[in-house]
Amino acid sequence: FFFFFFFQAEDGIRDLVRSRGLGDVYKRQVLNYVYDTLKPKYYPEVSLIPLGTGNDLSQVLGWGKTISDTDVYDYLLNLEGRSMMTLLDRWKVTLTYQRQEKVWQGLKREAKVKTVVESSYMYNYLGLGIDAKITKDFHTLREQYPSLFSSRLLNKFIYSQAGTRELIMGACRNMHQKIKLFCNDKEIALPYIEGLTVINITSQAGGTDYWGNHLPEIRGFSHQSISDQVIEAVGVSGTLHIGQCMIGLDGGLRLCQGNSIRIQVDPKQNVPIQIDGEPLMKQDGIATIDIKFDQQVKMTKQVMSNATAMEKKCYDVISWAREKNHITEEQARIIENELAKKFNT
């Protein structure tokens, strides 16, 4: 069965959830609710209906950038016949803070470093530096003047203005001197960058392929997959570089590709950070960010070719075997994982 998820950044859903970010934020919250709170016996396939802005995961799964409100009925009628199950990697993000607090030692108050650990989950991307700064500025303005954000087009215009302001201010220069990057426990030498993004999907910022999957292969790196339990890190050298990536003239600076990533941050630098489009508003004191594979979640993608049609038939057989109790849920999960690996190679 399907679990339908409607999202639209401009409507009343913002009053129902903690965050007020763009669409990819809501996808993360719904998936976390299904897998961490509901915990059903049989996990549903989550379908996305792109009504708002952003929609990077929707584009990756073949559902496009956006549809109008009036098209939702026809969209739902056609969904079952042109969709199939696919798996999406989920990554656990552990944030370790080192914050100073003053405590009483006898008759004196002395500074003491307190370590705080928080965990979250990432499905799409995690960014540090320039893109996170733009996201935070956008979020702050939206909180202060919600009436300005009345349409998708206006949202995109304001977002671009935030990028132009960052080009002039240059608050994220020399980001490579403020962080250290480790992949599979090995330190990665960083070139000059103003932003670093850890990416799980092939789209960010409304369709930008920072990994450059459309470009020729680079030795030592492979194309991305959303279900290979491998994650990538890319860097950008500034807002002009971001613009080149957005129009397809260039890709990001490929930094590493592996099963785990750790980022050490100078806790005194107050580096901007965002997870799936949601800025961390209290980012002071962050010392390390650990990203490790957690599990795979069930999504639906659009059937667009004979190859994906054959893939759909394979998953249909697994669903039939599960419903008839010919195989257990655990056996079905193992087979689905193997199919996902084969079809995504």
mmCIF file of C-alpha atoms in Angstrom:
data_model
loop_
_atom_site.group_PDB
_atom_site.id
_atom_site.type_symbol
_atom_site.label_atom_id
_atom_site.label_comp_id
_atom_site.label_asym_id
_atom_site.label_seq_id
_atom_site.Cartn_x
_atom_site.Cartn_y
_atom_site.Cartn_z
ATOM 1 C CA PHE A 1 0.000 0.000 0.000
ATOM 2 C CA PHE A 2 1.005 3.628 -0.445
ATOM 3 C CA PHE A 3 1.565 6.396 2.048
ATOM 4 C CA PHE A 4 0.839 9.668 0.265
ATOM 5 C CA PHE A 5 2.725 12.750 1.303
ATOM 6 C CA PHE A 6 1.501 16.122 0.092
ATOM 7 C CA PHE A 7 3.716 19.093 0.796
ATOM 8 C CA GLN A 8 3.512 22.724 -0.077
ATOM 9 C CA ALA A 9 5.782 25.219 1.594
ATOM 10 C CA GLU A 10 3.278 28.051 1.212
ATOM 11 C CA ASP A 11 0.255 26.487 2.875
ATOM 12 C CA GLY A 12 -0.956 25.683 6.381
ATOM 13 C CA ILE A 13 1.292 22.665 6.839
ATOM 14 C CA ARG A 14 3.806 25.087 8.318
ATOM 15 C CA ASP A 15 1.527 25.474 11.339
ATOM 16 C CA LEU A 16 1.491 21.724 11.966
ATOM 17 C CA VAL A 17 5.194 20.966 12.113
ATOM 18 C CA ARG A 18 8.203 22.290 13.992
ATOM 19 C CA SER A 19 10.123 23.570 10.983
ATOM 20 C CA ARG A 20 9.269 26.143 8.368
ATOM 21 C CA GLY A 21 11.798 25.222 5.724
ATOM 22 C CA LEU A 22 11.197 24.264 2.115
ATOM 23 C CA GLY A 23 9.623 21.073 0.811
ATOM 24 C CA ASP A 24 12.514 18.671 1.413
ATOM 25 C CA VAL A 25 12.277 19.475 5.133
ATOM 26 C CA TYR A 26 8.728 18.124 5.272
ATOM 27 C CA LYS A 27 9.676 14.924 3.487
ATOM 28 C CA ARG A 28 12.317 14.277 6.148
ATOM 29 C CA GLN A 29 9.855 14.902 8.957
ATOM 30 C CA VAL A 30 7.216 12.585 7.497
ATOM 31 C CA LEU A 31 9.721 9.786 6.812
ATOM 32 C CA ASN A 32 11.095 10.123 10.349
ATOM 33 C CA TYR A 33 7.551 9.906 11.707
ATOM 34 C CA VAL A 34 6.780 6.746 9.722
ATOM 35 C CA TYR A 35 10.022 4.941 10.609
ATOM 36 C CA ASP A 36 10.667 6.211 14.142
ATOM 37 C CA THR A 37 7.198 6.852 15.609
ATOM 38 C CA LEU A 38 4.614 4.762 13.743
ATOM 39 C CA LYS A 39 6.912 1.765 13.196
ATOM 40 C CA PRO A 40 4.239 -0.285 11.356
ATOM 41 C CA LYS A 41 4.531 -4.027 10.892
ATOM 42 C CA TYR A 42 4.801 -3.507 7.127
ATOM 43 C CA TYR A 43 6.471 -0.297 6.082
ATOM 44 C CA PRO A 44 4.534 1.532 3.334
ATOM 45 C CA GLU A 45 5.883 2.920 0.114
ATOM 46 C CA VAL A 46 5.976 6.706 0.478
ATOM 47 C CA SER A 47 4.810 8.649 -2.577
ATOM 48 C CA LEU A 48 5.646 12.308 -3.127
ATOM 49 C CA ILE A 49 3.306 14.849 -4.676
ATOM 50 C CA PRO A 50 5.303 17.979 -5.567
ATOM 51 C CA LEU A 51 3.099 20.984 -4.842
ATOM 52 C CA GLY A 52 5.646 23.435 -3.446
ATOM 53 C CA THR A 53 9.202 24.590 -4.127
ATOM 54 C CA GLY A 54 12.455 22.655 -4.029
ATOM 55 C CA ASN A 55 11.267 19.114 -4.725
ATOM 56 C CA ASP A 56 14.746 17.651 -5.262
ATOM 57 C CA LEU A 57 13.815 14.153 -4.124
ATOM 58 C CA SER A 58 10.660 14.275 -6.232
ATOM 59 C CA GLN A 59 12.760 15.058 -9.308
ATOM 60 C CA VAL A 60 15.185 12.223 -8.575
ATOM 61 C CA LEU A 61 12.285 9.770 -8.303
ATOM 62 C CA GLY A 62 10.844 10.924 -11.633
ATOM 63 C CA TRP A 63 7.830 12.898 -10.354
ATOM 64 C CA GLY A 64 9.046 16.249 -11.634
ATOM 65 C CA LYS A 65 9.605 19.707 -10.166
ATOM 66 C CA THR A 66 6.030 20.668 -9.405
ATOM 67 C CA ILE A 67 2.381 20.202 -10.337
ATOM 68 C CA SER A 68 -0.494 22.619 -9.912
ATOM 69 C CA ASP A 69 -3.136 22.169 -7.242
ATOM 70 C CA THR A 70 -5.759 21.433 -9.908
ATOM 71 C CA ASP A 71 -3.757 18.479 -11.263
ATOM 72 C CA VAL A 72 -3.670 16.501 -8.011
ATOM 73 C CA TYR A 73 -6.768 14.402 -8.761
ATOM 74 C CA ASP A 74 -5.482 13.191 -12.147
ATOM 75 C CA TYR A 75 -2.051 12.670 -10.608
ATOM 76 C CA LEU A 76 -3.486 10.314 -7.968
ATOM 77 C CA LEU A 77 -5.567 8.409 -10.511
ATOM 78 C CA ASN A 78 -2.475 7.644 -12.594
ATOM 79 C CA LEU A 79 -0.054 7.047 -9.727
ATOM 80 C CA GLU A 80 -0.534 3.325 -9.153
ATOM 81 C CA GLY A 81 -0.253 2.356 -12.800
ATOM 82 C CA ARG A 82 2.994 4.235 -13.387
ATOM 83 C CA SER A 83 4.844 3.807 -10.104
ATOM 84 C CA MET A 84 7.017 1.171 -8.485
ATOM 85 C CA MET A 85 8.865 0.683 -5.234
ATOM 86 C CA THR A 86 12.456 1.817 -4.827
ATOM 87 C CA LEU A 87 14.766 2.126 -1.832
ATOM 88 C CA LEU A 88 16.321 5.293 -0.459
ATOM 89 C CA ASP A 89 19.302 5.306 1.902
ATOM 90 C CA ARG A 90 18.780 7.013 5.252
ATOM 91 C CA TRP A 91 21.818 8.405 7.080
ATOM 92 C CA LYS A 92 22.184 9.080 10.794
ATOM 93 C CA VAL A 93 23.726 12.460 11.573
ATOM 94 C CA THR A 94 25.344 12.804 14.998
ATOM 95 C CA LEU A 95 26.223 16.346 16.072
ATOM 96 C CA THR A 96 28.687 16.805 18.928
ATOM 97 C CA TYR A 97 28.739 20.242 20.537
ATOM 98 C CA GLN A 98 31.402 21.697 22.811
ATOM 99 C CA ARG A 99 29.948 24.665 24.638
ATOM 100 C CA GLN A 100 31.381 26.696 27.446
ATOM 101 C CA GLU A 101 29.313 27.289 30.532
ATOM 102 C CA LYS A 102 30.171 28.904 33.848
ATOM 103 C CA VAL A 103 29.845 26.780 36.977
ATOM 104 C CA TRP A 104 30.465 27.550 40.617
ATOM 105 C CA GLN A 105 33.711 26.210 42.051
ATOM 106 C CA GLY A 106 33.543 27.184 45.679
ATOM 107 C CA LEU A 107 33.074 30.955 45.741
ATOM 108 C CA LYS A 108 34.173 31.469 42.131
ATOM 109 C CA ARG A 109 32.506 30.903 38.775
ATOM 110 C CA GLU A 110 34.782 29.151 36.310
ATOM 111 C CA ALA A 111 34.360 28.334 32.621
ATOM 112 C CA LYS A 112 33.843 24.661 31.846
ATOM 113 C CA VAL A 113 33.455 22.915 28.487
ATOM 114 C CA LYS A 114 30.251 20.861 28.251
ATOM 115 C CA THR A 115 29.852 18.168 25.588
ATOM 116 C CA VAL A 116 26.358 17.719 24.131
ATOM 117 C CA VAL A 117 25.420 15.044 21.569
ATOM 118 C CA GLU A 118 22.345 15.280 19.317
ATOM 119 C CA SER A 119 21.165 12.974 16.527
ATOM 120 C CA SER A 120 19.100 13.492 13.410
ATOM 121 C CA TYR A 121 18.564 11.797 10.034
ATOM 122 C CA MET A 122 19.397 12.874 6.507
ATOM 123 C CA TYR A 123 17.809 11.685 3.266
ATOM 124 C CA ASN A 124 18.962 14.240 0.688
ATOM 125 C CA TYR A 125 21.929 16.384 1.672
ATOM 126 C CA LEU A 126 23.797 18.173 4.443
ATOM 127 C CA GLY A 127 25.546 21.455 3.758
ATOM 128 C CA LEU A 128 28.115 23.628 5.496
ATOM 129 C CA GLY A 129 29.119 27.127 4.487
ATOM 130 C CA ILE A 130 27.678 29.166 1.667
ATOM 131 C CA ASP A 131 24.518 27.194 0.784
ATOM 132 C CA ALA A 132 23.664 26.767 4.473
ATOM 133 C CA LYS A 133 24.175 30.520 5.033
ATOM 134 C CA ILE A 134 21.792 31.340 2.180
ATOM 135 C CA THR A 135 19.262 28.821 3.547
ATOM 136 C CA LYS A 136 19.496 30.332 7.036
ATOM 137 C CA ASP A 137 19.074 33.905 5.739
ATOM 138 C CA PHE A 138 16.033 32.805 3.727
ATOM 139 C CA HIS A 139 14.568 31.028 6.758
ATOM 140 C CA THR A 140 15.141 34.023 9.054
ATOM 141 C CA LEU A 141 13.499 36.440 6.615
ATOM 142 C CA ARG A 142 10.565 34.101 6.211
ATOM 143 C CA GLU A 143 10.040 33.956 9.966
ATOM 144 C CA GLN A 144 10.114 37.747 10.212
ATOM 145 C CA TYR A 145 7.944 38.531 7.169
ATOM 146 C CA PRO A 146 5.786 35.474 6.357
ATOM 147 C CA SER A 147 3.426 37.532 4.164
ATOM 148 C CA LEU A 148 6.225 38.048 1.614
ATOM 149 C CA PHE A 149 6.351 34.319 0.841
ATOM 150 C CA SER A 150 3.056 33.990 -0.961
ATOM 151 C CA SER A 151 4.078 32.190 -4.153
ATOM 152 C CA ARG A 152 6.656 29.765 -5.524
ATOM 153 C CA LEU A 153 8.041 32.343 -7.955
ATOM 154 C CA LEU A 154 8.498 34.966 -5.257
ATOM 155 C CA ASN A 155 10.152 32.391 -2.985
ATOM 156 C CA LYS A 156 12.719 31.626 -5.668
ATOM 157 C CA PHE A 157 13.357 35.322 -6.299
ATOM 158 C CA ILE A 158 13.997 35.999 -2.601
ATOM 159 C CA TYR A 159 16.257 32.956 -2.418
ATOM 160 C CA SER A 160 18.300 34.237 -5.364
ATOM 161 C CA GLN A 161 18.582 37.641 -3.696
ATOM 162 C CA ALA A 162 20.023 35.951 -0.606
ATOM 163 C CA GLY A 163 22.627 34.331 -2.865
ATOM 164 C CA THR A 164 23.519 37.677 -4.438
ATOM 165 C CA ARG A 165 23.977 39.232 -1.005
ATOM 166 C CA GLU A 166 26.299 36.391 -0.012
ATOM 167 C CA LEU A 167 28.350 36.989 -3.169
ATOM 168 C CA ILE A 168 28.982 40.552 -1.996
ATOM 169 C CA MET A 169 29.478 39.851 1.717
ATOM 170 C CA GLY A 170 31.606 36.707 1.363
ATOM 171 C CA ALA A 171 30.935 35.484 4.909
ATOM 172 C CA CYS A 172 31.996 31.904 4.087
ATOM 173 C CA ARG A 173 35.401 32.533 2.559
ATOM 174 C CA ASN A 174 38.231 30.134 3.437
ATOM 175 C CA MET A 175 35.823 27.451 4.626
ATOM 176 C CA HIS A 176 38.544 24.858 4.001
ATOM 177 C CA GLN A 177 40.524 26.371 6.890
ATOM 178 C CA LYS A 178 37.603 26.066 9.322
ATOM 179 C CA ILE A 179 36.820 22.368 8.871
ATOM 180 C CA LYS A 180 38.470 18.984 8.394
ATOM 181 C CA LEU A 181 36.903 16.224 6.286
ATOM 182 C CA PHE A 182 37.301 12.494 6.912
ATOM 183 C CA CYS A 183 35.900 9.734 4.692
ATOM 184 C CA ASN A 184 36.063 6.093 5.806
ATOM 185 C CA ASP A 185 38.337 7.334 8.659
ATOM 186 C CA LYS A 186 40.854 8.908 6.245
ATOM 187 C CA GLU A 187 41.440 12.664 6.153
ATOM 188 C CA ILE A 188 40.694 14.310 2.808
ATOM 189 C CA ALA A 189 42.839 17.246 1.680
ATOM 190 C CA LEU A 190 40.564 20.200 0.969
ATOM 191 C CA PRO A 191 41.069 22.738 -1.835
ATOM 192 C CA TYR A 192 39.804 26.298 -1.482
ATOM 193 C CA ILE A 193 36.054 26.060 -0.850
ATOM 194 C CA GLU A 194 33.329 28.293 0.523
ATOM 195 C CA GLY A 195 30.829 25.473 0.901
ATOM 196 C CA LEU A 196 30.794 21.708 1.438
ATOM 197 C CA THR A 197 27.815 19.466 0.770
ATOM 198 C CA VAL A 198 27.351 15.815 1.691
ATOM 199 C CA ILE A 199 24.857 14.421 -0.827
ATOM 200 C CA ASN A 200 22.759 11.274 -0.978
ATOM 201 C CA ILE A 201 20.691 12.121 -4.063
ATOM 202 C CA THR A 202 21.502 13.528 -7.504
ATOM 203 C CA SER A 203 19.645 16.807 -7.077
ATOM 204 C CA GLN A 204 19.966 19.863 -4.854
ATOM 205 C CA ALA A 205 18.769 23.472 -5.003
ATOM 206 C CA GLY A 206 15.841 22.658 -7.288
ATOM 207 C CA GLY A 207 17.574 20.277 -9.693
ATOM 208 C CA THR A 208 21.318 21.001 -9.524
ATOM 209 C CA ASP A 209 23.578 17.956 -9.977
ATOM 210 C CA TYR A 210 26.613 18.948 -7.907
ATOM 211 C CA TRP A 211 28.271 15.539 -8.250
ATOM 212 C CA GLY A 212 28.207 15.963 -12.018
ATOM 213 C CA ASN A 213 26.622 12.636 -12.967
ATOM 214 C CA HIS A 214 26.040 14.102 -16.456
ATOM 215 C CA LEU A 215 29.775 14.779 -16.878
ATOM 216 C CA PRO A 216 32.470 12.255 -17.925
ATOM 217 C CA GLU A 217 33.617 9.858 -15.204
ATOM 218 C CA ILE A 218 36.539 10.915 -13.022
ATOM 219 C CA ARG A 219 39.041 8.246 -12.040
ATOM 220 C CA GLY A 220 38.464 6.976 -8.530
ATOM 221 C CA PHE A 221 34.798 8.052 -8.420
ATOM 222 C CA SER A 222 31.583 6.449 -9.647
ATOM 223 C CA HIS A 223 28.107 7.744 -10.417
ATOM 224 C CA GLN A 224 25.726 8.280 -7.544
ATOM 225 C CA SER A 225 22.948 5.951 -6.451
ATOM 226 C CA ILE A 226 20.259 6.615 -3.848
ATOM 227 C CA SER A 227 20.375 3.009 -2.594
ATOM 228 C CA ASP A 228 24.021 1.898 -2.598
ATOM 229 C CA GLN A 229 24.807 2.770 1.055
ATOM 230 C CA VAL A 230 27.506 5.098 -0.270
ATOM 231 C CA ILE A 231 27.543 8.853 0.249
ATOM 232 C CA GLU A 232 29.407 11.647 -1.509
ATOM 233 C CA ALA A 233 30.938 15.006 -0.529
ATOM 234 C CA VAL A 234 31.441 17.941 -2.903
ATOM 235 C CA GLY A 235 32.740 21.465 -2.506
ATOM 236 C CA VAL A 236 31.940 24.776 -4.189
ATOM 237 C CA SER A 237 34.332 27.701 -4.462
ATOM 238 C CA GLY A 238 31.698 30.443 -4.274
ATOM 239 C CA THR A 239 28.345 31.708 -5.494
ATOM 240 C CA LEU A 240 29.592 32.032 -9.081
ATOM 241 C CA HIS A 241 30.598 28.368 -9.018
ATOM 242 C CA ILE A 242 27.130 27.498 -7.700
ATOM 243 C CA GLY A 243 25.616 29.404 -10.633
ATOM 244 C CA GLN A 244 27.744 27.446 -13.119
ATOM 245 C CA CYS A 245 26.598 24.176 -11.534
ATOM 246 C CA MET A 246 22.949 25.230 -11.651
ATOM 247 C CA ILE A 247 23.027 25.830 -15.414
ATOM 248 C CA GLY A 248 25.024 22.651 -16.102
ATOM 249 C CA LEU A 249 28.328 24.260 -17.154
ATOM 250 C CA ASP A 250 30.241 22.683 -14.298
ATOM 251 C CA GLY A 251 29.923 20.294 -11.378
ATOM 252 C CA GLY A 252 31.006 20.620 -7.786
ATOM 253 C CA LEU A 253 34.519 19.758 -6.660
ATOM 254 C CA ARG A 254 34.397 16.022 -5.969
ATOM 255 C CA LEU A 255 36.023 15.445 -2.595
ATOM 256 C CA CYS A 256 35.215 11.896 -1.501
ATOM 257 C CA GLN A 257 32.852 8.946 -1.803
ATOM 258 C CA GLY A 258 32.465 6.360 0.945
ATOM 259 C CA ASN A 259 30.401 4.622 3.621
ATOM 260 C CA SER A 260 30.920 7.157 6.412
ATOM 261 C CA ILE A 261 31.895 10.800 6.706
ATOM 262 C CA ARG A 262 33.124 12.864 9.632
ATOM 263 C CA ILE A 263 33.504 16.629 9.589
ATOM 264 C CA GLN A 264 35.475 18.368 12.296
ATOM 265 C CA VAL A 265 34.454 21.990 12.765
ATOM 266 C CA ASP A 266 36.244 24.746 14.639
ATOM 267 C CA PRO A 267 33.622 25.368 17.379
ATOM 268 C CA LYS A 268 34.634 29.041 17.584
ATOM 269 C CA GLN A 269 33.818 29.749 13.919
ATOM 270 C CA ASN A 270 30.009 29.371 14.054
ATOM 271 C CA VAL A 271 29.911 27.623 10.641
ATOM 272 C CA PRO A 272 26.405 27.645 9.014
ATOM 273 C CA ILE A 273 24.894 24.149 8.677
ATOM 274 C CA GLN A 274 21.705 22.815 7.079
ATOM 275 C CA ILE A 275 20.196 19.320 6.865
ATOM 276 C CA ASP A 276 17.781 18.584 4.008
ATOM 277 C CA GLY A 277 17.123 22.306 3.568
ATOM 278 C CA GLU A 278 16.542 23.014 7.263
ATOM 279 C CA PRO A 279 19.119 25.363 8.848
ATOM 280 C CA LEU A 280 20.457 24.655 12.311
ATOM 281 C CA MET A 281 19.577 27.818 14.173
ATOM 282 C CA LYS A 282 21.825 26.951 17.136
ATOM 283 C CA GLN A 283 25.035 25.974 15.384
ATOM 284 C CA ASP A 284 27.525 27.574 17.789
ATOM 285 C CA GLY A 285 29.897 25.132 19.446
ATOM 286 C CA ILE A 286 29.539 22.283 16.922
ATOM 287 C CA ALA A 287 32.789 20.300 17.013
ATOM 288 C CA THR A 288 32.067 17.179 14.929
ATOM 289 C CA ILE A 289 29.452 15.918 12.495
ATOM 290 C CA ASP A 290 29.345 12.138 11.986
ATOM 291 C CA ILE A 291 27.315 10.716 9.095
ATOM 292 C CA LYS A 292 26.770 6.958 8.962
ATOM 293 C CA PHE A 293 24.345 4.680 7.134
ATOM 294 C CA ASP A 294 21.212 3.891 9.153
ATOM 295 C CA GLN A 295 18.709 1.971 7.000
ATOM 296 C CA GLN A 296 16.772 2.100 3.734
ATOM 297 C CA VAL A 297 13.265 3.474 3.385
ATOM 298 C CA LYS A 298 10.640 2.531 0.809
ATOM 299 C CA MET A 299 9.697 5.162 -1.766
ATOM 300 C CA THR A 300 7.890 5.072 -5.100
ATOM 301 C CA LYS A 301 9.419 6.179 -8.383
ATOM 302 C CA GLN A 302 7.839 6.663 -11.787
ATOM 303 C CA VAL A 303 8.092 3.881 -14.363
ATOM 304 C CA MET A 304 9.678 5.578 -17.356
ATOM 305 C CA SER A 305 11.155 2.794 -19.523
ATOM 306 C CA ASN A 306 10.994 -0.909 -20.322
ATOM 307 C CA ALA A 307 13.838 -1.474 -17.858
ATOM 308 C CA THR A 308 11.955 0.084 -14.960
ATOM 309 C CA ALA A 309 8.820 -1.756 -16.056
ATOM 310 C CA MET A 310 10.711 -5.041 -15.652
ATOM 311 C CA GLU A 311 11.973 -3.838 -12.268
ATOM 312 C CA LYS A 312 8.379 -3.108 -11.239
ATOM 313 C CA LYS A 313 7.324 -6.657 -12.125
ATOM 314 C CA CYS A 314 10.082 -8.043 -9.888
ATOM 315 C CA TYR A 315 8.864 -5.983 -6.929
ATOM 316 C CA ASP A 316 5.254 -6.954 -7.672
ATOM 317 C CA VAL A 317 6.233 -10.629 -7.370
ATOM 318 C CA ILE A 318 7.901 -9.939 -4.006
ATOM 319 C CA SER A 319 4.760 -8.134 -2.780
ATOM 320 C CA TRP A 320 2.608 -11.088 -3.904
ATOM 321 C CA ALA A 321 4.892 -13.577 -2.107
ATOM 322 C CA ARG A 322 4.785 -11.481 1.076
ATOM 323 C CA GLU A 323 0.981 -11.172 1.006
ATOM 324 C CA LYS A 324 0.615 -14.953 0.522
ATOM 325 C CA ASN A 325 3.081 -15.583 3.385
ATOM 326 C CA HIS A 326 5.411 -17.479 1.067
ATOM 327 C CA ILE A 327 8.271 -15.349 2.397
ATOM 328 C CA THR A 328 8.737 -13.407 5.622
ATOM 329 C CA GLU A 329 9.034 -9.621 5.870
ATOM 330 C CA GLU A 330 12.750 -9.986 6.591
ATOM 331 C CA GLN A 331 13.260 -12.209 3.541
ATOM 332 C CA ALA A 332 11.333 -9.715 1.383
ATOM 333 C CA ARG A 333 13.494 -6.864 2.667
ATOM 334 C CA ILE A 334 16.715 -8.737 1.834
ATOM 335 C CA ILE A 335 15.513 -9.539 -1.709
ATOM 336 C CA GLU A 336 14.342 -5.948 -2.260
ATOM 337 C CA ASN A 337 17.727 -4.619 -1.117
ATOM 338 C CA GLU A 338 19.576 -6.889 -3.533
ATOM 339 C CA LEU A 339 17.265 -5.937 -6.408
ATOM 340 C CA ALA A 340 17.839 -2.249 -5.666
ATOM 341 C CA LYS A 341 21.596 -2.749 -5.832
ATOM 342 C CA LYS A 342 21.383 -4.625 -9.139
ATOM 343 C CA PHE A 343 19.010 -2.211 -10.839
ATOM 344 C CA ASN A 344 21.000 0.829 -9.736
ATOM 345 C CA THR A 345 24.379 -0.380 -10.986
#
